[in-house]
Amino acid sequence: YTVAENLILGSHYRPPFNKGLALNFTAIDSHANNLIKDFDIRPSDKDNLLKSLSGGNQQKVIVARELCGEPKLLVAAQPTRGLDVGSIEFVHQQILNERDKGKAILLISADLEEILSLSDRIAVIYEGEIVDVLDPKKTDENEIGLLMTGSTTNKKLSKAR
């Protein structure tokens, strides 16, 4: 798929991208050009194949496509894995922007630093169950890591005594 085609996946059957049985290429091209500009997707040619873009720019296309649909809930699973520093910062900012608009964000990440910096609450799962819900301002990577491995943290031990 081209960048333009990718940017309308899932909404290609709705106006303004659809005119009866045909696609509205004028609307698709305009939409693609706007998102390419807004999300700084490079190279900026909407007709490039998505697979020809760098990983960071492929991720920007996905983020642009998903956010332009105005979701009430955003599930971000490993949103920055494998990205360069600039792309990571960009994706993080988009997640924070959506949060600030009142959207619900479910962040799933193995990057504890990312979880601590983006989360309002952290639910730690071990063996398929939530073992604790933490305030990111009152915890650290060590405590989260211990909970992820099924260990009882020092805080829990001191509360039990």
Short mmCIF file of C-alpha atoms in Angstrom, two decimals:
data_model
loop_
_atom_site.label_atom_id
_atom_site.label_comp_id
_atom_site.label_asym_id
_atom_site.label_seq_id
_atom_site.Cartn_x
_atom_site.Cartn_y
_atom_site.Cartn_z
CA TYR A 1 0.00 0.00 0.00
CA THR A 2 1.05 3.59 -0.58
CA VAL A 3 1.27 6.11 2.24
CA ALA A 4 -2.03 7.68 1.08
CA GLU A 5 -3.78 4.30 0.99
CA ASN A 6 -2.44 3.43 4.43
CA LEU A 7 -3.68 6.69 5.89
CA ILE A 8 -7.31 5.80 5.03
CA LEU A 9 -7.29 2.10 5.95
CA GLY A 10 -10.38 1.38 8.00
CA SER A 11 -12.18 4.52 6.87
CA HIS A 12 -11.97 4.08 3.10
CA TYR A 13 -15.65 3.12 2.92
CA ARG A 14 -16.87 6.33 4.60
CA PRO A 15 -17.23 9.87 3.31
CA PRO A 16 -15.31 11.84 2.28
CA PHE A 17 -13.10 9.02 0.97
CA ASN A 18 -15.92 7.10 -0.64
CA LYS A 19 -18.28 8.24 -3.41
CA GLY A 20 -20.80 5.44 -3.82
CA LEU A 21 -18.86 2.51 -5.24
CA ALA A 22 -15.74 4.54 -6.05
CA LEU A 23 -13.00 6.10 -3.98
CA ASN A 24 -12.74 9.89 -3.89
CA PHE A 25 -9.06 10.30 -4.77
CA THR A 26 -9.19 14.09 -4.44
CA ALA A 27 -10.27 13.76 -0.80
CA ILE A 28 -7.78 10.94 -0.17
CA ASP A 29 -4.89 12.96 -1.61
CA SER A 30 -5.84 16.07 0.37
CA HIS A 31 -6.18 14.04 3.58
CA ALA A 32 -2.81 12.35 2.99
CA ASN A 33 -1.04 15.63 2.25
CA ASN A 34 -2.46 17.20 5.43
CA LEU A 35 -1.41 14.28 7.65
CA ILE A 36 2.04 14.07 6.03
CA LYS A 37 2.54 17.75 6.88
CA ASP A 38 1.01 17.58 10.39
CA PHE A 39 2.97 14.46 11.39
CA ASP A 40 6.18 15.36 9.51
CA ILE A 41 6.20 12.10 7.56
CA ARG A 42 9.29 11.77 5.34
CA PRO A 43 9.68 11.52 2.47
CA SER A 44 6.57 13.59 1.92
CA ASP A 45 5.35 11.82 -1.24
CA LYS A 46 1.95 10.27 -0.57
CA ASP A 47 2.49 7.84 -3.45
CA ASN A 48 5.54 6.16 -1.86
CA LEU A 49 5.02 2.60 -0.72
CA LEU A 50 4.80 2.48 3.07
CA LYS A 51 7.43 -0.26 3.20
CA SER A 52 9.96 2.12 1.60
CA LEU A 53 9.82 4.50 4.59
CA SER A 54 12.02 4.26 7.67
CA GLY A 55 10.58 2.53 10.72
CA GLY A 56 10.01 5.85 12.45
CA ASN A 57 8.09 7.26 9.51
CA GLN A 58 6.07 4.07 9.14
CA GLN A 59 5.11 4.46 12.80
CA LYS A 60 4.15 8.11 12.18
CA VAL A 61 1.80 6.96 9.40
CA ILE A 62 0.13 4.50 11.77
CA VAL A 63 -0.15 7.08 14.56
CA ALA A 64 -1.55 9.67 12.12
CA ARG A 65 -4.11 7.21 10.73
CA GLU A 66 -5.30 6.06 14.14
CA LEU A 67 -5.49 9.52 15.71
CA CYS A 68 -7.30 11.19 12.82
CA GLY A 69 -10.24 8.88 13.50
CA GLU A 70 -10.76 10.63 16.86
CA PRO A 71 -10.79 7.48 19.00
CA LYS A 72 -12.18 7.69 22.54
CA LEU A 73 -9.80 4.93 23.60
CA LEU A 74 -6.27 4.59 22.27
CA VAL A 75 -4.49 1.28 22.81
CA ALA A 76 -0.76 1.84 22.30
CA ALA A 77 1.10 -1.48 22.35
CA GLN A 78 4.89 -1.11 22.25
CA PRO A 79 4.41 2.24 20.46
CA THR A 80 8.11 3.12 20.27
CA ARG A 81 9.87 -0.23 19.97
CA GLY A 82 12.71 0.05 17.47
CA LEU A 83 12.32 3.77 16.82
CA ASP A 84 15.01 6.44 16.83
CA VAL A 85 15.08 9.07 19.58
CA GLY A 86 13.34 11.75 17.50
CA SER A 87 10.51 9.42 16.53
CA ILE A 88 10.14 8.23 20.13
CA GLU A 89 9.74 11.82 21.32
CA PHE A 90 7.20 12.49 18.57
CA VAL A 91 5.09 9.42 19.42
CA HIS A 92 5.26 10.22 23.14
CA GLN A 93 4.05 13.77 22.47
CA GLN A 94 1.14 12.50 20.38
CA ILE A 95 0.10 10.15 23.21
CA LEU A 96 0.29 13.00 25.72
CA ASN A 97 -1.70 15.29 23.39
CA GLU A 98 -4.47 12.71 23.19
CA ARG A 99 -4.46 12.28 26.97
CA ASP A 100 -4.73 16.05 27.38
CA LYS A 101 -7.80 16.00 25.09
CA GLY A 102 -9.46 13.67 27.58
CA LYS A 103 -8.91 10.44 25.67
CA ALA A 104 -8.41 7.17 27.52
CA ILE A 105 -4.98 5.70 26.78
CA LEU A 106 -4.01 2.10 27.46
CA LEU A 107 -0.23 1.91 27.16
CA ILE A 108 1.29 -1.55 26.92
CA SER A 109 5.06 -1.43 27.01
CA ALA A 110 8.09 -3.35 28.21
CA ASP A 111 9.97 -0.04 28.48
CA LEU A 112 9.62 0.88 32.15
CA GLU A 113 11.03 4.37 31.61
CA GLU A 114 8.35 4.97 28.97
CA ILE A 115 5.63 3.68 31.30
CA LEU A 116 6.79 5.91 34.15
CA SER A 117 6.99 9.02 31.97
CA LEU A 118 3.63 8.64 30.18
CA SER A 119 1.32 7.00 32.72
CA ASP A 120 -1.14 8.41 35.23
CA ARG A 121 -1.55 4.93 36.76
CA ILE A 122 0.45 1.76 36.28
CA ALA A 123 -1.23 -1.64 36.48
CA VAL A 124 1.39 -4.39 36.82
CA ILE A 125 0.44 -7.82 35.49
CA TYR A 126 2.01 -11.10 36.58
CA GLU A 127 0.82 -14.48 35.32
CA GLY A 128 -2.25 -12.92 33.73
CA GLU A 129 -3.46 -11.03 36.80
CA ILE A 130 -3.12 -7.44 37.91
CA VAL A 131 -0.96 -7.65 41.03
CA ASP A 132 -0.83 -3.94 41.84
CA VAL A 133 -1.84 -0.51 40.58
CA LEU A 134 0.79 2.14 41.22
CA ASP A 135 1.13 5.90 41.08
CA PRO A 136 4.07 6.64 38.75
CA LYS A 137 5.09 9.56 40.97
CA LYS A 138 5.45 7.23 43.97
CA THR A 139 7.18 4.24 42.40
CA ASP A 140 10.29 3.36 40.42
CA GLU A 141 11.55 0.86 37.86
CA ASN A 142 12.82 -1.44 40.62
CA GLU A 143 9.42 -1.80 42.30
CA ILE A 144 7.66 -2.34 38.97
CA GLY A 145 10.28 -4.89 37.91
CA LEU A 146 9.88 -6.84 41.14
CA LEU A 147 6.11 -6.93 40.74
CA MET A 148 6.48 -8.06 37.12
CA THR A 149 8.48 -11.08 38.29
CA GLY A 150 6.04 -12.00 41.04
CA SER A 151 8.23 -10.76 43.87
CA THR A 152 6.82 -8.91 46.84
CA THR A 153 8.32 -5.45 47.09
CA ASN A 154 9.92 -4.02 50.21
CA LYS A 155 6.99 -1.57 50.49
CA LYS A 156 4.54 -4.47 50.65
CA LEU A 157 6.68 -6.27 53.21
CA SER A 158 6.86 -3.20 55.44
CA LYS A 159 3.06 -2.75 55.19
CA ALA A 160 2.52 -6.39 56.18
CA ARG A 161 4.63 -6.08 59.35
#
